[in-house]
mmCIF file of C-alpha atoms in Angstrom:
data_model
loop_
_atom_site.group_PDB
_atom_site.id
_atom_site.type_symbol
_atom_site.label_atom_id
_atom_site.label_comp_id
_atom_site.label_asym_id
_atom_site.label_seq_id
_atom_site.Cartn_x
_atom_site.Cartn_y
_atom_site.Cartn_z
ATOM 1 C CA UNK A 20 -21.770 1.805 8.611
ATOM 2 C CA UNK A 21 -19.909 -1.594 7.655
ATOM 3 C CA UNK A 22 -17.265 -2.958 9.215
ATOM 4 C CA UNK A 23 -14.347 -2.468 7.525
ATOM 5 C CA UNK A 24 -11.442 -5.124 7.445
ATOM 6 C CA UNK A 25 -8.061 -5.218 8.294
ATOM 7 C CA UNK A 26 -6.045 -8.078 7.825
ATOM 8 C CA UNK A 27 -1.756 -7.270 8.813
ATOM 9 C CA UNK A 28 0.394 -9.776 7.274
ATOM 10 C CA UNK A 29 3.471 -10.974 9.974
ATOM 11 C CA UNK A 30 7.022 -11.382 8.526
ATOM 12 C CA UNK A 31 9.014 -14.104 10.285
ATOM 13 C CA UNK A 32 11.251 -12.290 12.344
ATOM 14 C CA UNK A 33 8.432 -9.895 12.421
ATOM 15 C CA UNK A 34 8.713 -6.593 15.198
ATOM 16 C CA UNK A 35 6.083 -6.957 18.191
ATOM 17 C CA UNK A 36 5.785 -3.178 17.958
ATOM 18 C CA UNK A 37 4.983 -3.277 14.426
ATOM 19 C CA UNK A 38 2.235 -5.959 15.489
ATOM 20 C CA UNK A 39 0.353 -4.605 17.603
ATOM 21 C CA UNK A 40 0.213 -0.537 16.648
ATOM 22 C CA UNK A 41 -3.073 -1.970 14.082
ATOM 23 C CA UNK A 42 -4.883 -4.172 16.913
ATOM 24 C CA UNK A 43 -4.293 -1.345 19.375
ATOM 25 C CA UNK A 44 -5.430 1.544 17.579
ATOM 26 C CA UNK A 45 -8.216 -0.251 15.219
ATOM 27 C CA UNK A 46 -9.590 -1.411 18.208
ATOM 28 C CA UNK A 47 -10.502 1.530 19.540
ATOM 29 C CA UNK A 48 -12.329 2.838 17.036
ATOM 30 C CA UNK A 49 -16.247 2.553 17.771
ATOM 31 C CA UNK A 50 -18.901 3.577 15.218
ATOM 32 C CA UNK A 51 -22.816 3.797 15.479
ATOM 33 C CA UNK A 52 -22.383 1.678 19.554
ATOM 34 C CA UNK A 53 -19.962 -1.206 17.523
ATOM 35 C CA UNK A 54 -16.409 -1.403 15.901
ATOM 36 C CA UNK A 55 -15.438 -0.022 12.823
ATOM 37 C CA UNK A 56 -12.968 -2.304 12.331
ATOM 38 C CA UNK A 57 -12.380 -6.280 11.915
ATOM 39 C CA UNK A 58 -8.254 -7.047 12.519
ATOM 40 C CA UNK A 59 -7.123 -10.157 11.607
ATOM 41 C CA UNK A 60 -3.248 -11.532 12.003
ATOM 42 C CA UNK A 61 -2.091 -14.093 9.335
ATOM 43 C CA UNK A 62 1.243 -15.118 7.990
ATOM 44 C CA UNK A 63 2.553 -17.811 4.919
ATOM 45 C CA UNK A 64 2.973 -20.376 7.238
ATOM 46 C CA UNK A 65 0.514 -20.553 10.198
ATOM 47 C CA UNK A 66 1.970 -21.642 13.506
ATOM 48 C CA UNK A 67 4.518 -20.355 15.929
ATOM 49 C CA UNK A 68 6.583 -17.516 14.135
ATOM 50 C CA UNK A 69 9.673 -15.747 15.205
ATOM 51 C CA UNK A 70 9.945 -11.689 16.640
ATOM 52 C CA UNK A 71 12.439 -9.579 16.190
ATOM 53 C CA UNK A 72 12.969 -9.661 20.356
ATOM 54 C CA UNK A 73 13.330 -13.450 20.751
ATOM 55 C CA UNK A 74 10.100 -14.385 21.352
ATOM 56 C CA UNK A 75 7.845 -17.169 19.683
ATOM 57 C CA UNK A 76 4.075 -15.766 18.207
ATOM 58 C CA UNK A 77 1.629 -17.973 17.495
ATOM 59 C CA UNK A 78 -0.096 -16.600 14.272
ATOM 60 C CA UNK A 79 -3.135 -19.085 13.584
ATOM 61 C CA UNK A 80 -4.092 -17.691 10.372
ATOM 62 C CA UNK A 81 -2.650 -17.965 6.782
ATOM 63 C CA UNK A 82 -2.599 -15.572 3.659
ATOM 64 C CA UNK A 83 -6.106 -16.766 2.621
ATOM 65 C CA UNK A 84 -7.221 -14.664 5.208
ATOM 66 C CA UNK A 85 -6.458 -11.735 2.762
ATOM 67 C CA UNK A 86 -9.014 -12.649 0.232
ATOM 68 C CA UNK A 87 -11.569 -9.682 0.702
ATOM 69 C CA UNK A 88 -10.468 -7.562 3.320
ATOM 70 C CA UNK A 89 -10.627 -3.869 3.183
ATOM 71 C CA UNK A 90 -6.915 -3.333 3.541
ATOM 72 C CA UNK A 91 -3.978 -5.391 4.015
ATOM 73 C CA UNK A 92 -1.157 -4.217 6.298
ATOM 74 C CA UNK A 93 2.424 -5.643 6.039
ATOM 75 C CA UNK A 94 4.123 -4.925 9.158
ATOM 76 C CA UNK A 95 8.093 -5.182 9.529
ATOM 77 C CA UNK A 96 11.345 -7.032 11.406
ATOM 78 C CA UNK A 97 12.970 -3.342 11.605
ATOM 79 C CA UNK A 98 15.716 -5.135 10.190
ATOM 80 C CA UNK A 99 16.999 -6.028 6.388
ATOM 81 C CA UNK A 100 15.106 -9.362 5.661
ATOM 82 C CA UNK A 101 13.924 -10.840 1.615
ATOM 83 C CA UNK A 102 10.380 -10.676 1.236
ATOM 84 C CA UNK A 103 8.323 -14.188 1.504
ATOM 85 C CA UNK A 104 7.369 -15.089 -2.485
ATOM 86 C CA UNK A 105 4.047 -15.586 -0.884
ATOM 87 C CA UNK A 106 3.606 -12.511 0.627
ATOM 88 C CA UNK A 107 4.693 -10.937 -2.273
ATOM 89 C CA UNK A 108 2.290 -12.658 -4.268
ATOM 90 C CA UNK A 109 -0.973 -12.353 -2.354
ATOM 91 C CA UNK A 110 -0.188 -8.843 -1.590
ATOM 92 C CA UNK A 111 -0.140 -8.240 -5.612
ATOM 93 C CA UNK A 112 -3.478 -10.140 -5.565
ATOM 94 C CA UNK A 113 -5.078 -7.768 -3.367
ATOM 95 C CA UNK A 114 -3.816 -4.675 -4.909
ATOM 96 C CA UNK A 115 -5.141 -6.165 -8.634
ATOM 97 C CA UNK A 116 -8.167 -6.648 -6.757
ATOM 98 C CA UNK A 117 -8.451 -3.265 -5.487
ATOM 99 C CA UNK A 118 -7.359 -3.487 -1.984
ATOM 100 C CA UNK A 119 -6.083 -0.633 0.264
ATOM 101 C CA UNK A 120 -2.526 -1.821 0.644
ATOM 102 C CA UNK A 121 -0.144 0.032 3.817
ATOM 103 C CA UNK A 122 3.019 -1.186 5.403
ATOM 104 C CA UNK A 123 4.880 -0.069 8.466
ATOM 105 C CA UNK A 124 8.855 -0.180 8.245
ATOM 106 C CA UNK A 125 10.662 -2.473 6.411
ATOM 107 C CA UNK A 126 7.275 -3.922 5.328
ATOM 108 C CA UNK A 127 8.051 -1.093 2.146
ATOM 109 C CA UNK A 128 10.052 -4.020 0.670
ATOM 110 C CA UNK A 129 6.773 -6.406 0.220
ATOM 111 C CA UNK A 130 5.216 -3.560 -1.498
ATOM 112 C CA UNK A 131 8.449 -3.126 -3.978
ATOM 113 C CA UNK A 132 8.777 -6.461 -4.123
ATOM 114 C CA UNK A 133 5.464 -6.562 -5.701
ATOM 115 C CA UNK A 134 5.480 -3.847 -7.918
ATOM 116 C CA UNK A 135 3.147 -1.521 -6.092
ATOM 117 C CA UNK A 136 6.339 1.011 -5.340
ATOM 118 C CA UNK A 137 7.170 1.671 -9.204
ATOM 119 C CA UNK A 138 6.299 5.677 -10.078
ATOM 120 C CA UNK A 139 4.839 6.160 -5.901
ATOM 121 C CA UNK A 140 5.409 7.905 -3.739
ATOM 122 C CA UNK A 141 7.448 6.067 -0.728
ATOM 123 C CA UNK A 142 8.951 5.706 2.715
ATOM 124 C CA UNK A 143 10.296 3.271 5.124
ATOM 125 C CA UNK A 144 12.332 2.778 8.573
ATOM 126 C CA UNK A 145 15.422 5.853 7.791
ATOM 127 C CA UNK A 146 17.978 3.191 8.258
ATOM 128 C CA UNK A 147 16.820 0.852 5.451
ATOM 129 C CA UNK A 148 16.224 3.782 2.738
ATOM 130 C CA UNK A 149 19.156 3.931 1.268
ATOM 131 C CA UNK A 150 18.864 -0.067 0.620
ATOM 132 C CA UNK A 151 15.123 0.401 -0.693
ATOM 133 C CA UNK A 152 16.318 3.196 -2.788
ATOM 134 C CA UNK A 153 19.202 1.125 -4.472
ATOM 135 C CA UNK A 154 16.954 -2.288 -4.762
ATOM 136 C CA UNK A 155 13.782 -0.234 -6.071
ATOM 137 C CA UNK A 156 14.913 2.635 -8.657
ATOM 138 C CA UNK A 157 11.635 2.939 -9.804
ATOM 139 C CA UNK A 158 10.072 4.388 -6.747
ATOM 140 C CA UNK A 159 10.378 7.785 -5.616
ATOM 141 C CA UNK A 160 11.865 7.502 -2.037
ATOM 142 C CA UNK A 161 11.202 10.088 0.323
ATOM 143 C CA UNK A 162 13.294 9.919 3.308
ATOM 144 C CA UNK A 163 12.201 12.596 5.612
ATOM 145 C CA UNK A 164 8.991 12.114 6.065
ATOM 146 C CA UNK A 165 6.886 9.351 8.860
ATOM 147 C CA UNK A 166 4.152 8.465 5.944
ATOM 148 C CA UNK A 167 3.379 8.559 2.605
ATOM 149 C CA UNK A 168 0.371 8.083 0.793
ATOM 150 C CA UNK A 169 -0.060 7.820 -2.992
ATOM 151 C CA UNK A 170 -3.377 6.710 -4.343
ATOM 152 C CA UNK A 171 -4.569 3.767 -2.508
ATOM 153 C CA UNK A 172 -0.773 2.510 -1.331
ATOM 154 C CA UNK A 173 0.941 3.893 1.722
ATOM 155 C CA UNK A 174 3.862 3.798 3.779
ATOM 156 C CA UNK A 175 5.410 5.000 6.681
ATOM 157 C CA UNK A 176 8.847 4.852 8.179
ATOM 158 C CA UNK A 177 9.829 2.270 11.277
ATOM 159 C CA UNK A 178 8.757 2.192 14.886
ATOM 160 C CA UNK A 179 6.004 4.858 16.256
ATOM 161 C CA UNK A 180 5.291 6.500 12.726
ATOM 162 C CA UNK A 181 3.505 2.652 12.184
ATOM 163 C CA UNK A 182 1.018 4.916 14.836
ATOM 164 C CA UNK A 183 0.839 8.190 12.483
ATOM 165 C CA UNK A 184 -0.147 5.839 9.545
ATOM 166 C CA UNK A 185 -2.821 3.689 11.421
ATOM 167 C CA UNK A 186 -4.698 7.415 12.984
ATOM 168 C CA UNK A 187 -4.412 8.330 9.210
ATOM 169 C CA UNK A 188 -6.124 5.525 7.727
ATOM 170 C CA UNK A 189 -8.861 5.942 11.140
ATOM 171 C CA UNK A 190 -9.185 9.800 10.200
ATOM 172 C CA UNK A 191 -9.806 8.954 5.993
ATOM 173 C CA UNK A 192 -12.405 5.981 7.097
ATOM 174 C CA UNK A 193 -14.346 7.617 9.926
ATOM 175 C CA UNK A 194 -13.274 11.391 10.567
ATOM 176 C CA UNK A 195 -11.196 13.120 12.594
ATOM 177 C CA UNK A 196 -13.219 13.573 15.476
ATOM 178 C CA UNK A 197 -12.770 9.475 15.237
ATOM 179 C CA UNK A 198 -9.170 9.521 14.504
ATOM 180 C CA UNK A 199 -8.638 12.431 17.644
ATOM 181 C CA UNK A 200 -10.685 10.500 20.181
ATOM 182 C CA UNK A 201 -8.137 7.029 19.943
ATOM 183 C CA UNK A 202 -5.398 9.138 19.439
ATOM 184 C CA UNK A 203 -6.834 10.310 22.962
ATOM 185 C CA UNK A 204 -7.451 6.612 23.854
ATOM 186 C CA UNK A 205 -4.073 5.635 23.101
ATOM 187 C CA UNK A 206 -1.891 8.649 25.011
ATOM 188 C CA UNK A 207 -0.472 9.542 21.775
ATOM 189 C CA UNK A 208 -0.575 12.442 20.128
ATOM 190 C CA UNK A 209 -3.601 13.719 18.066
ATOM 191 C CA UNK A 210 -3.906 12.236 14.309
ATOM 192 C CA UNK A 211 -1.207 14.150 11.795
ATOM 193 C CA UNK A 212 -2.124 15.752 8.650
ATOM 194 C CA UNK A 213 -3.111 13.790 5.817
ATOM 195 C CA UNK A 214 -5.957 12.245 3.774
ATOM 196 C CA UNK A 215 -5.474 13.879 0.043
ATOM 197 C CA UNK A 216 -5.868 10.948 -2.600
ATOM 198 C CA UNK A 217 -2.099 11.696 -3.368
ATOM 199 C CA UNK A 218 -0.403 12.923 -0.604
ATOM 200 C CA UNK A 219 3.150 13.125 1.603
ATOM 201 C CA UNK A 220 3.345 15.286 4.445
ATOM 202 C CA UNK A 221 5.660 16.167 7.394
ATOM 203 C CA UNK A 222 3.774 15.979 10.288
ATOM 204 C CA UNK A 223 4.904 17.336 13.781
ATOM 205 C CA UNK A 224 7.464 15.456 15.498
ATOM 206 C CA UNK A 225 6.340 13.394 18.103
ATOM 207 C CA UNK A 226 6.168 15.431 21.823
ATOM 208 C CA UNK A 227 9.108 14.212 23.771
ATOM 209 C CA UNK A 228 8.766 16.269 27.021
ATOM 210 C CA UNK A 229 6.287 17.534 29.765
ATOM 211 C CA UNK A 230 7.269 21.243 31.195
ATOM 212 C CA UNK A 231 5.290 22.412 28.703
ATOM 213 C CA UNK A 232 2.269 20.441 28.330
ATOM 214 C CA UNK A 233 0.039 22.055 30.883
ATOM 215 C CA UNK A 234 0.129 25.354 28.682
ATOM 216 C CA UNK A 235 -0.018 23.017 25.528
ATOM 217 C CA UNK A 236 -3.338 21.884 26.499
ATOM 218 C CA UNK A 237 -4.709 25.488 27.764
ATOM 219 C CA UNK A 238 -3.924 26.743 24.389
ATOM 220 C CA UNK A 239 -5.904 23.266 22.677
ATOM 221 C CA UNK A 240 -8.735 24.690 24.886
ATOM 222 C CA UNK A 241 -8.223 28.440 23.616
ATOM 223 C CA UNK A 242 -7.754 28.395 19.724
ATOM 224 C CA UNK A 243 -10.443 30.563 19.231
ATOM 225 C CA UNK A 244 -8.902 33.289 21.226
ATOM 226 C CA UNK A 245 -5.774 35.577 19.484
ATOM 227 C CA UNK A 246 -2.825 34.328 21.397
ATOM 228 C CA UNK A 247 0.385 35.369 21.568
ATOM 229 C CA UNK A 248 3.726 34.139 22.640
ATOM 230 C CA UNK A 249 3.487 36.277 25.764
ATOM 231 C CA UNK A 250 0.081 34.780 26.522
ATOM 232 C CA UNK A 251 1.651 31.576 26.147
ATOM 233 C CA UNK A 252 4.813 32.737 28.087
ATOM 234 C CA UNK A 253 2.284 34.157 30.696
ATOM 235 C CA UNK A 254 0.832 30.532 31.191
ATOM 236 C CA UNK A 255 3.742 28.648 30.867
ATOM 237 C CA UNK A 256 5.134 31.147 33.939
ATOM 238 C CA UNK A 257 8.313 32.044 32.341
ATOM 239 C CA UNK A 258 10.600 34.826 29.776
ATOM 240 C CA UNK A 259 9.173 34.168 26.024
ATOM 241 C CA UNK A 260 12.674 32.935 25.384
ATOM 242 C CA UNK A 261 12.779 30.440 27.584
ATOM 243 C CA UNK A 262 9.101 29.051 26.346
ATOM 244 C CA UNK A 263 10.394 29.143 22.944
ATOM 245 C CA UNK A 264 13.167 27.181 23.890
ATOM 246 C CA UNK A 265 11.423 24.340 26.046
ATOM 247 C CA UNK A 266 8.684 24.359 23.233
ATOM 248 C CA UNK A 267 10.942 23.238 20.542
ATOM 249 C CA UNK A 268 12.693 20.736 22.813
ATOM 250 C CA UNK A 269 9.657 18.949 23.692
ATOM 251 C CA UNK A 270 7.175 19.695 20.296
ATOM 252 C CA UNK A 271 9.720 20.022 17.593
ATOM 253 C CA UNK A 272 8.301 23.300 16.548
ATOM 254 C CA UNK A 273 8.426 26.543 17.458
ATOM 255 C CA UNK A 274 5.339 28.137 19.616
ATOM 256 C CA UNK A 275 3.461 29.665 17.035
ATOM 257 C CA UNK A 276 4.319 27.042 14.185
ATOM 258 C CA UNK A 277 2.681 24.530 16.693
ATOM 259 C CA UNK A 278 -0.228 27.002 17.365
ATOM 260 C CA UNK A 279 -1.312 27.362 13.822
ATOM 261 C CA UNK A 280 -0.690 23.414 13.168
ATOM 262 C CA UNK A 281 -3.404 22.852 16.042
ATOM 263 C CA UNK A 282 -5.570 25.666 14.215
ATOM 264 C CA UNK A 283 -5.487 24.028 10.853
ATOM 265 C CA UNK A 284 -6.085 20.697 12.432
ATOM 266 C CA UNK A 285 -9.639 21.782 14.253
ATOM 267 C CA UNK A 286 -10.504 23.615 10.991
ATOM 268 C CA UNK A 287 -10.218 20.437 9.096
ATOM 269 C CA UNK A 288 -12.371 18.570 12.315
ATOM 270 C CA UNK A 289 -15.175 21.283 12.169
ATOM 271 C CA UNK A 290 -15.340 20.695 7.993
ATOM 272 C CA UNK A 291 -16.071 17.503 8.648
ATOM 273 C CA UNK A 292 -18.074 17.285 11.309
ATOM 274 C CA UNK A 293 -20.176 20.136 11.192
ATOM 275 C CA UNK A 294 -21.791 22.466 8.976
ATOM 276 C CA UNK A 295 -20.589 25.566 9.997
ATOM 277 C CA UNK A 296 -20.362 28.439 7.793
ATOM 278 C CA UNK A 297 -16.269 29.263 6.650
ATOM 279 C CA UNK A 298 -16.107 31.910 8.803
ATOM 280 C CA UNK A 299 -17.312 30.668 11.342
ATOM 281 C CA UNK A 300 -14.848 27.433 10.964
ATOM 282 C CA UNK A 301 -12.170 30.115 10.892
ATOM 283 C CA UNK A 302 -13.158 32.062 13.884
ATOM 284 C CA UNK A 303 -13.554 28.826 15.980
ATOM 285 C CA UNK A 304 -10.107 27.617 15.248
ATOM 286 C CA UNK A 305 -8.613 30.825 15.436
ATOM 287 C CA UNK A 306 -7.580 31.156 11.677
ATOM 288 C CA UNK A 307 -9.663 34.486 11.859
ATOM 289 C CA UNK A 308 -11.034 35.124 8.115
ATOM 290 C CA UNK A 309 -12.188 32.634 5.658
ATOM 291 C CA UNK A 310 -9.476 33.765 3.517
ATOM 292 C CA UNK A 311 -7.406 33.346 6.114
ATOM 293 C CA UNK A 312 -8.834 29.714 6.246
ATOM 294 C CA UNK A 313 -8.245 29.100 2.587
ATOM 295 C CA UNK A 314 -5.181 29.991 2.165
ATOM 296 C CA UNK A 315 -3.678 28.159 4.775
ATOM 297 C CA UNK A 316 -5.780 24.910 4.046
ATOM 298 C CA UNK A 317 -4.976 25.079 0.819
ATOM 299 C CA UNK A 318 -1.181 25.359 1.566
ATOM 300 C CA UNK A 319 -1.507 22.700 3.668
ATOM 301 C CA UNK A 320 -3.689 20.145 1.661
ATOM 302 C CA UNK A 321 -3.830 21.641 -1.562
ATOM 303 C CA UNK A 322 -7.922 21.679 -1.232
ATOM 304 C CA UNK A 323 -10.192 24.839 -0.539
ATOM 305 C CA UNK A 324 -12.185 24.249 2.094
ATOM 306 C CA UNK A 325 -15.699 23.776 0.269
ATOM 307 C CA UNK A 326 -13.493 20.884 -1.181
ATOM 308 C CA UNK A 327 -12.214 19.660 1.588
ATOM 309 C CA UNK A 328 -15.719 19.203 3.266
ATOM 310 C CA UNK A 329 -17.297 17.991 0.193
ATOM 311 C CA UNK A 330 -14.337 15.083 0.366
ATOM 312 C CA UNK A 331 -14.444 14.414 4.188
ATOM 313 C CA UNK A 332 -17.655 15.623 5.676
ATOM 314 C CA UNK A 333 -18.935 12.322 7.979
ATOM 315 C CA UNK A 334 -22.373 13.769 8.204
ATOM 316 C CA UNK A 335 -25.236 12.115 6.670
ATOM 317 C CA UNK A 336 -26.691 13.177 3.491
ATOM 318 C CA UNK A 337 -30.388 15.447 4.104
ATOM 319 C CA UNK A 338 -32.884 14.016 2.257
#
């Protein structure tokens, strides 16, 4: 399988964070014994560039070194800043070219800047939306959600969701048995939904506590089996009410709408990476029928799951 290339573009002041969710995550990813992706750091004027926490970068490389890459990545300063012309410009470049283009954050501007928002889809850091909204008309802004992707340009808000949109480019390049095993790498938490051609989903909020994450996992390793919120309760060693309650503190969502969000999630892993039968893909992530299976896939990515595989499957063709 080819490498495929990466280069992020660095605003001056540009966000450390935003920086180095790519090189982090990319990195991780290993395909066929070698790495499935090439990262490479550049910036209009090569040389020591500001961050957003003080700090001098040295950034050796300059926008040249977007000329033929895969996908270009503008990361962001978290703060209001005016796009570089140049930036601007060789980011229109690769999109005419047919580059993947993404930003993280306030990177959303470079893409609007550009053109590439007008009639999409769109997101950035929640405190700059209102200001992308008013400066951009043309694009169709959509506040509440951590990324967007429509066609081959995508988004995502400020800060960790730069990690949501990086497992979702790993998951549409190489799986999500892939995207699931850096995610696992990392310590973050498994890849969101995502991967349609047009797309914007609301994935789970990130986990913010720990009581619960013993029975979170036991459950991971029983979504075949019909559980209940008393089997859960049972685990967890306390009332159903109080699980429901220290569930939604710490997952964002109650018990079960976490449950079936893990169930849809291996269903979409075993279309891809196996060639299991649709009820069989249903029993094994708990979804219980194939019609069960359908429906909610196609609720949840508007694709039947014959479709789905057909689109995603990472197994080799039989000859």
């Amino acid at each position: 399988m080819p490498l495929h290339r990466v280069a992020v573009i660095a605003p001056s002041p540009v966000s450390m964070f935003n920086l180095a969710i790519p090189e982090l995550l990319f990195s991780k990813v290993e395909v066929d014994s070698g790495p499935g992706y090439e990262v490479v750091v550049c910036t209009p004027e090569p040389g020591p560039i500001a961050t957003t926490g003080g700090l001098d970068l040295y950034v050796g490389r300059g926008l040249e070194a977007v000329e033929g890459v895969d996908t270009v990545l503008v990361a962001g300063t978290g703060r209001r800043y005016v796009p570089d012309p140049r930036t601007v410009a060789a980011v229109r470049r690769a999109a005419a070219a047919g580059t993947r283009i993404a930003s993280i954050c306030s990177g959303a501007f470079v893409l609007a800047e550009a053109g590439l928002l007008d009639g999409r889809s769109a997101t950035t850091y929640w405190e700059l939306a209102e200001e992308l909204r008013k400066r951009y008309p043309a694009l169709d802004l959509k506040g509440d959600v951590l990324y967007v992707q429509d066609g081959n340009v995508m988004t995502s808000s400020g800060y960790a969701a730069g990690i949501d949109l990086c497992l979702h480019i790993i998951r549409t390049d190489y799986g999500a048995a892939i995207a699931n095993k850096v995610a696992r790498q990392a310590l973050v938490a498994p890849v969101r939904p995502g991967g349609q051609t047009q797309f914007t989903q609301t994935p789970l909020p990130a986990e913010r506590g720990v009581v619960c994450a013993d029975t979170r996992g036991w459950a991971m390793r029983n979504l075949d089996k019909p559980l209940t919120l008393t089997d859960l309760a049972r685990h967890a060693g306390v009332s159903v009410r109080t699980l429901t309650r220290r569930f939604h503190a710490e997952s964002g969502a109650s018990p079960l709408q976490w449950l079936l969000h893990q169930r849809i999630e291996r269903a979409k892993e075993l279309l891809e990476t196996t060639t299991l039968a649709m009820d069989q893909v249903a029993e094994a992530s708990g979804l219980g029928s194939a019609d069960s299976l359908r429906g909610h896939l196609v609720r949840r990515t508007g694709l039947t799951p014959s479709a789905y595989r057909a689109m995603f499957s990472r197994l080799a063709p039989t000859a």
